[in-house]
Coordinates of C-alpha atoms in Angstrom, one line a residue:
Chain A
X29 CA 0.0 0.0 0.0
X30 CA 1.1 3.5 -0.8
X31 CA -0.2 6.7 0.9
X32 CA -0.9 9.7 -1.2
X33 CA -2.1 13.3 -0.8
X34 CA -4.3 14.9 -3.4
X35 CA -4.9 18.6 -3.5
X36 CA -7.1 20.1 -6.2
X37 CA -7.7 23.8 -7.0
X38 CA -9.6 25.4 -9.8
X39 CA -9.2 28.8 -11.3
X40 CA -11.4 31.1 -13.2
X41 CA -14.7 31.0 -11.4
X42 CA -14.8 34.6 -10.1
X43 CA -14.9 33.4 -6.4
X44 CA -11.9 32.6 -4.2
X45 CA -14.0 29.8 -2.6
X46 CA -13.5 26.2 -3.7
X47 CA -15.9 24.1 -1.6
X48 CA -18.7 23.9 -4.1
X49 CA -16.4 22.5 -6.8
X50 CA -14.7 20.1 -4.3
X51 CA -18.0 18.4 -3.2
X52 CA -18.2 16.2 -6.3
X53 CA -14.5 15.3 -5.9
X54 CA -15.0 14.2 -2.3
X55 CA -18.0 12.1 -3.5
X56 CA -15.7 10.4 -6.1
X57 CA -13.1 9.7 -3.3
X58 CA -15.9 8.3 -1.0
X59 CA -17.2 6.0 -3.8
X60 CA -13.7 4.7 -4.6
X61 CA -13.9 2.5 -1.5
X62 CA -10.3 3.5 -0.7
X63 CA -9.4 4.5 2.9
X64 CA -9.1 8.3 3.1
X65 CA -8.7 11.2 5.5
X66 CA -9.8 14.8 4.8
X67 CA -6.9 17.0 5.9
X68 CA -6.8 20.8 5.9
X69 CA -4.5 21.0 2.8
X70 CA -5.7 18.0 0.9
X71 CA -7.2 14.5 1.0
X72 CA -5.0 11.6 2.0
X73 CA -5.7 8.2 0.5
X74 CA -4.3 4.7 1.0
X75 CA -4.1 2.3 -1.9
X76 CA -2.0 0.7 -4.6
X77 CA -0.4 3.0 -7.2
X78 CA -2.9 1.8 -9.7
X79 CA -5.8 2.7 -7.4
X80 CA -4.4 6.1 -6.6
X81 CA -3.8 7.1 -10.2
X82 CA -7.2 5.8 -11.2
X83 CA -8.7 8.0 -8.4
X84 CA -6.8 11.1 -9.7
X85 CA -8.3 10.5 -13.1
X86 CA -11.8 10.3 -11.7
X87 CA -11.3 13.4 -9.6
X88 CA -10.0 15.3 -12.6
X89 CA -13.1 14.3 -14.5
X90 CA -15.4 15.3 -11.6
X91 CA -14.1 18.8 -11.2
X92 CA -14.2 19.6 -14.9
X93 CA -17.8 18.3 -15.0
X94 CA -18.5 20.6 -12.1
X95 CA -17.6 23.5 -14.4
X96 CA -14.0 24.3 -13.6
X97 CA -12.2 26.0 -16.5
X98 CA -8.8 25.4 -15.2
X99 CA -7.6 22.9 -12.6
X100 CA -4.4 22.4 -10.8
X101 CA -3.9 19.0 -9.2
X102 CA -1.1 18.3 -6.8
X103 CA -0.4 14.7 -5.9
X104 CA 2.3 13.4 -3.6
X105 CA 2.8 9.6 -3.3
X106 CA 4.9 8.0 -0.7
X107 CA 5.6 4.3 -1.3
X108 CA 8.0 1.9 0.2
X109 CA 8.8 -1.8 -0.5
X110 CA 10.3 -2.8 2.9
X111 CA 7.1 -2.3 4.8
X112 CA 3.5 -1.3 4.3
X113 CA 2.6 2.4 4.6
X114 CA -0.8 3.3 6.1
X115 CA -2.6 6.5 6.9
X116 CA -2.5 5.6 10.7
X117 CA 1.2 4.6 10.6
X118 CA 2.2 7.8 8.9
X119 CA 1.2 10.1 11.8
X120 CA 3.2 8.1 14.4
X121 CA 6.9 9.0 14.5
Chain B
X15 CA -4.1 34.0 9.0
X16 CA -2.8 31.6 6.3
X17 CA -2.7 27.8 6.5
X18 CA 0.3 25.9 5.3
X19 CA 1.5 22.4 4.9
X20 CA 5.1 21.5 5.5
X21 CA 6.5 18.2 4.4
X22 CA 10.2 17.3 5.0
X23 CA 12.2 14.4 3.8
X24 CA 15.9 13.7 4.1
X25 CA 18.1 11.6 1.9
X26 CA 21.3 9.7 2.3
X27 CA 20.9 8.0 5.7
X28 CA 21.0 4.4 4.6
X29 CA 17.5 3.8 6.0
X30 CA 14.1 4.4 4.3
X31 CA 12.7 5.5 7.7
X32 CA 12.3 9.2 8.5
X33 CA 10.8 9.3 12.0
X34 CA 14.0 9.7 14.0
X35 CA 15.0 12.8 12.0
X36 CA 11.5 14.3 12.2
X37 CA 11.3 14.2 16.0
X38 CA 13.4 17.4 16.4
X39 CA 11.4 19.0 13.6
X40 CA 8.1 18.3 15.4
X41 CA 9.6 19.7 18.6
X42 CA 10.4 22.9 16.8
X43 CA 6.8 23.1 15.5
X44 CA 5.4 22.5 19.0
X45 CA 7.7 25.2 20.5
X46 CA 6.7 27.7 17.9
X47 CA 3.4 28.2 19.6
X48 CA 1.5 28.1 16.3
X49 CA -1.6 26.0 16.0
X50 CA -0.7 22.8 14.1
X51 CA -2.0 19.4 13.1
X52 CA 0.0 16.4 12.2
X53 CA -1.3 14.8 9.0
X54 CA -0.2 11.6 7.3
X55 CA 1.6 13.5 4.5
X56 CA 2.8 16.5 6.4
X57 CA 2.2 19.0 9.2
X58 CA -0.3 21.7 8.8
X59 CA 0.2 25.0 10.6
X60 CA -1.8 28.2 10.9
X61 CA -0.2 31.6 11.1
X62 CA 0.9 34.7 9.3
X63 CA 3.2 34.4 6.3
X64 CA 6.1 35.7 8.5
X65 CA 5.4 33.1 11.2
X66 CA 5.2 30.3 8.7
X67 CA 8.4 31.2 6.8
X68 CA 10.3 31.6 10.2
X69 CA 9.1 28.2 11.1
X70 CA 10.3 26.7 7.8
X71 CA 13.8 28.2 8.6
X72 CA 13.9 26.6 12.1
X73 CA 12.7 23.2 10.8
X74 CA 15.4 23.3 8.1
X75 CA 18.0 24.0 10.8
X76 CA 16.7 21.3 13.1
X77 CA 16.8 18.5 10.5
X78 CA 20.4 19.4 9.4
X79 CA 21.4 19.5 13.1
X80 CA 19.9 16.0 13.4
X81 CA 22.4 14.8 10.8
X82 CA 20.6 14.9 7.5
X83 CA 23.0 15.2 4.5
X84 CA 20.3 16.3 2.1
X85 CA 16.8 17.6 2.8
X86 CA 13.8 18.2 0.6
X87 CA 11.2 20.6 2.0
X88 CA 7.8 21.0 0.4
X89 CA 5.7 23.9 1.6
X90 CA 2.2 24.8 0.3
X91 CA 0.7 28.0 1.6
X92 CA -2.9 29.0 1.2
X93 CA -3.8 32.6 2.0
X94 CA -6.8 34.7 1.3
X95 CA -7.6 38.3 1.9
X96 CA -11.4 38.2 1.9
X97 CA -11.7 36.0 5.0
X98 CA -9.6 34.2 7.6
X99 CA -8.4 30.7 6.8
X100 CA -8.1 28.3 9.7
X101 CA -7.1 24.6 10.1
X102 CA -10.7 23.8 11.2
X103 CA -12.4 25.8 8.5
X104 CA -10.3 24.1 5.7
X105 CA -11.7 20.6 6.4
X106 CA -15.3 21.8 6.1
X107 CA -16.7 22.1 2.5
Chain C
X15 CA -3.3 18.9 -23.6
X16 CA -2.3 19.3 -19.9
X17 CA 1.2 20.2 -18.7
X18 CA 2.6 18.4 -15.6
X19 CA 5.7 18.4 -13.5
X20 CA 7.0 15.1 -12.1
X21 CA 9.6 15.1 -9.3
X22 CA 10.8 11.8 -8.0
X23 CA 13.3 11.0 -5.2
X24 CA 14.1 7.9 -3.2
X25 CA 15.1 7.3 0.4
X26 CA 17.2 4.7 2.1
X27 CA 20.2 4.2 -0.2
X28 CA 23.0 5.5 2.0
X29 CA 23.9 8.3 -0.4
X30 CA 22.3 11.7 -0.8
X31 CA 22.8 11.5 -4.6
X32 CA 19.8 10.6 -6.8
X33 CA 21.2 10.6 -10.3
X34 CA 21.9 6.9 -10.7
X35 CA 18.3 6.0 -9.8
X36 CA 16.8 8.7 -12.0
X37 CA 18.5 7.5 -15.2
X38 CA 16.0 4.7 -15.8
X39 CA 13.1 7.1 -15.0
X40 CA 14.4 9.6 -17.6
X41 CA 14.7 6.7 -20.1
X42 CA 11.0 5.8 -19.4
X43 CA 10.0 9.4 -20.1
X44 CA 12.0 9.5 -23.3
X45 CA 10.4 6.3 -24.5
X46 CA 6.9 7.6 -23.8
X47 CA 7.0 9.8 -26.9
X48 CA 5.6 12.7 -24.9
X49 CA 7.1 16.1 -25.2
X50 CA 9.2 16.8 -22.1
X51 CA 11.7 19.2 -20.6
X52 CA 14.2 18.4 -17.9
X53 CA 14.1 21.2 -15.3
X54 CA 16.2 21.7 -12.2
X55 CA 13.5 20.6 -9.8
X56 CA 11.6 18.0 -12.0
X57 CA 10.7 16.9 -15.4
X58 CA 7.8 18.7 -17.2
X59 CA 5.7 16.7 -19.7
X60 CA 2.9 17.6 -22.0
X61 CA 0.1 15.2 -22.7
X62 CA -3.5 14.1 -21.9
X63 CA -4.3 13.2 -18.3
X64 CA -4.4 9.6 -19.3
X65 CA -0.9 9.8 -20.8
X66 CA 0.5 11.7 -17.8
X67 CA -0.9 9.2 -15.3
X68 CA 0.3 6.2 -17.3
X69 CA 3.8 7.8 -17.4
X70 CA 3.7 8.2 -13.6
X71 CA 2.9 4.6 -13.2
X72 CA 5.9 3.6 -15.4
X73 CA 8.3 5.9 -13.7
X74 CA 7.2 4.4 -10.3
X75 CA 7.9 0.9 -11.7
X76 CA 11.3 2.0 -13.1
X77 CA 12.6 3.5 -9.9
X78 CA 11.6 0.5 -7.8
X79 CA 13.2 -1.8 -10.3
X80 CA 16.4 0.3 -10.0
X81 CA 16.5 -0.7 -6.3
X82 CA 14.8 2.1 -4.4
X83 CA 13.3 1.0 -1.1
X84 CA 11.2 4.1 -0.7
X85 CA 10.1 6.6 -3.3
X86 CA 8.3 9.9 -3.0
X87 CA 6.6 11.1 -6.2
X88 CA 5.4 14.7 -6.5
X89 CA 3.1 15.4 -9.5
X90 CA 1.5 18.7 -10.3
X91 CA -0.9 18.8 -13.2
X92 CA -2.2 22.0 -14.8
X93 CA -5.1 21.6 -17.2
X94 CA -7.6 24.0 -18.7
X95 CA -10.5 23.6 -20.9
X96 CA -10.7 27.0 -22.6
X97 CA -7.4 26.7 -24.4
X98 CA -4.5 24.3 -24.9
X99 CA -1.6 24.4 -22.4
X100 CA 1.8 23.7 -23.8
X101 CA 5.3 23.6 -22.3
X102 CA 6.3 26.5 -24.5
X103 CA 3.2 28.6 -23.8
X104 CA 3.7 28.1 -20.0
X105 CA 7.0 30.0 -19.8
X106 CA 5.5 33.1 -21.6
X107 CA 3.6 35.5 -19.4
Chain D
X7 CA 23.5 27.1 -1.9
X8 CA 20.0 25.5 -2.0
X9 CA 17.9 25.2 -5.1
X10 CA 14.1 25.9 -4.8
X11 CA 11.1 25.9 -7.1
X12 CA 8.4 28.4 -6.5
X13 CA 4.9 28.1 -8.0
X14 CA 2.3 30.7 -7.4
X15 CA -1.3 30.9 -8.5
X16 CA -4.3 32.9 -7.4
X17 CA -8.0 32.2 -7.3
X18 CA -11.1 34.3 -7.5
X19 CA -10.4 36.6 -10.5
X20 CA -13.0 35.3 -12.9
X21 CA -10.4 34.4 -15.5
X22 CA -8.4 31.1 -15.7
X23 CA -5.4 33.1 -16.9
X24 CA -2.6 33.9 -14.4
X25 CA 0.0 35.8 -16.4
X26 CA -1.1 39.3 -15.5
X27 CA -0.8 38.6 -11.8
X28 CA 2.5 36.9 -12.2
X29 CA 4.3 39.8 -13.9
X30 CA 4.9 41.7 -10.6
X31 CA 6.1 38.4 -9.1
X32 CA 8.7 37.8 -11.8
X33 CA 9.8 41.4 -11.4
X34 CA 10.4 40.7 -7.7
X35 CA 12.4 37.6 -8.5
X36 CA 14.5 39.5 -11.1
X37 CA 15.2 42.3 -8.6
X38 CA 16.3 39.9 -5.9
X39 CA 19.6 39.4 -7.7
X40 CA 19.3 35.6 -7.2
X41 CA 20.1 33.3 -10.1
X42 CA 16.8 32.0 -11.4
X43 CA 15.3 30.1 -14.3
X44 CA 11.7 30.3 -15.5
X45 CA 10.3 26.8 -16.0
X46 CA 6.9 25.7 -17.4
X47 CA 5.5 24.8 -13.9
X48 CA 7.3 27.3 -11.7
X49 CA 10.4 29.5 -11.2
X50 CA 13.6 27.9 -10.0
X51 CA 15.9 30.0 -7.8
X52 CA 19.4 29.4 -6.3
X53 CA 20.3 30.8 -3.0
X54 CA 20.6 30.3 0.8
X55 CA 17.6 29.3 2.8
X56 CA 17.3 32.8 4.1
X57 CA 17.4 34.3 0.6
X58 CA 14.8 31.9 -0.7
X59 CA 12.4 32.4 2.2
X60 CA 12.8 36.2 2.0
X61 CA 12.0 36.0 -1.7
X62 CA 8.8 33.9 -1.0
X63 CA 7.7 36.7 1.4
X64 CA 8.2 39.4 -1.3
X65 CA 6.4 37.3 -4.0
X66 CA 3.5 36.8 -1.6
X67 CA 3.3 40.6 -1.1
X68 CA 3.6 41.3 -4.8
X69 CA 0.7 39.1 -5.8
X70 CA -1.6 40.4 -3.1
X71 CA -0.7 43.9 -4.2
X72 CA -1.6 43.0 -7.7
X73 CA -5.1 42.3 -6.5
X74 CA -5.3 38.6 -5.8
X75 CA -8.0 37.6 -3.3
X76 CA -6.6 34.2 -2.6
X77 CA -3.1 32.8 -3.4
X78 CA -1.6 29.4 -3.3
X79 CA 2.2 29.2 -3.0
X80 CA 4.0 25.9 -3.5
X81 CA 7.7 25.9 -2.6
X82 CA 10.0 22.9 -2.8
X83 CA 13.5 23.4 -1.5
X84 CA 16.4 21.0 -2.1
X85 CA 19.4 21.5 0.1
X86 CA 22.4 19.3 0.8
X87 CA 25.4 19.7 3.1
X88 CA 27.9 17.5 1.4
X89 CA 28.2 19.5 -1.8
X90 CA 26.8 22.7 -3.4
X91 CA 23.5 22.4 -5.4
X92 CA 23.2 24.6 -8.4
X93 CA 20.5 25.2 -11.1
X94 CA 22.9 23.9 -13.7
X95 CA 24.1 20.9 -11.7
X96 CA 20.5 19.8 -11.0
X97 CA 19.7 19.1 -14.7
X98 CA 22.7 16.8 -15.2
X99 CA 22.2 13.3 -14.0

C-alpha cells in the first residue's frame, strides 16, 4: 500500500472559494472505496499505485464536470517496499 | 491567518525510515506556539506568512542538526484576503 | 493537452545522490514519446491526463526496479478547458 | 546554496489566466539578484535558505498587491550539506 495526498484547486470562477467544486470530488473519493482522510490542505488516500492514479483521473473528470475552467492537481505519493505504509502509521513518529 | 502544509524528507541516511529525523522538527513546530495538526503526509500550521516562513527556517536548521545530509522541504501556503483561513475551516466544505 | 511536472526521489540508499536512480526514469519518459523538458526541480511533460498518469505509473515501476526502497513522487498537473496548455506557452507570461 | 522551485497561482479573479498577476512576481524575482530560471511549472531559484524564504515573502506581497484575493504558493527546497547544489548541476544526471 502507498499513501498519497491529493490537493485540487480550480481557477477562473470569479470566487476565491473552492468548496462547491470540491463536493463532487469528495464524492468520487468516497465512492472509490479507498481508505481516506480529509486534511486541511488535501485529502490523503491509501491504496496501490494503480488505485491512486485511477482515483486522480476520476477526480479530474469530476471537477471539470462541475464547471472548472482550469484545474491544478497536486499529488504526492509515498511508497516503500520494505514495509506497508498506512494512513495511521504515517502520523506516528 | 494563512494555512500551510510542511513536508520534510531527508536523503542519504541508509534507511528508508524518517521518524528519528523528524522528531526534532516536530519539537520545533510545537515550540513555535503556532496552531498545528500532524497529518499523514505533512504537518499543517496556521499563522501569518512571516510566522510560517520563520518556522520553515527553524525546521530546516533542526533537520540538518539531526544529521541529514540532504533535505527536501515541500511547503504549500494557502492565503486569502477576503476571509480568515483556519485549520478547522479548511476541512469543512 | 495538460502540462505536468514530475519530481521523484528515493530514500534509504545511504547516499544523498539521486542521479543513478533517476536514469531509468528519464529513459521511461524519453520512450513515452511525450514532449518533455528536464528542469532543475523536476521533469515537465505535455500530454493528456491519461498519458501523464500512465507515465507516472511507469516511472514508479522504473525506480523501484532500480532498487529504491522508498520513493516519493510529486506530481503537479495544470489543465484548462478553454485553451490548450503547452510547455512553450507556459513560460511566456 | 540550495535550489528551490516556487509556483504561485491565485483564485477568484473570474479568469483562468494567471499571467497578468505573475508579472509583478517575476519582477520581484529579477530584482532579488538571485540566479533564477523560468520553468513551465514554476520558477527555480538558487540561494541560501534565508534568501529563498525572503523571496517567498516578497512574492506573496507582490501578488496580493496585484489584487489577488486568494493565493496558493508551492515551494520545494532541495538542500544538501555534502556539496553545493546549483541550477545547472541539477539538470545533469
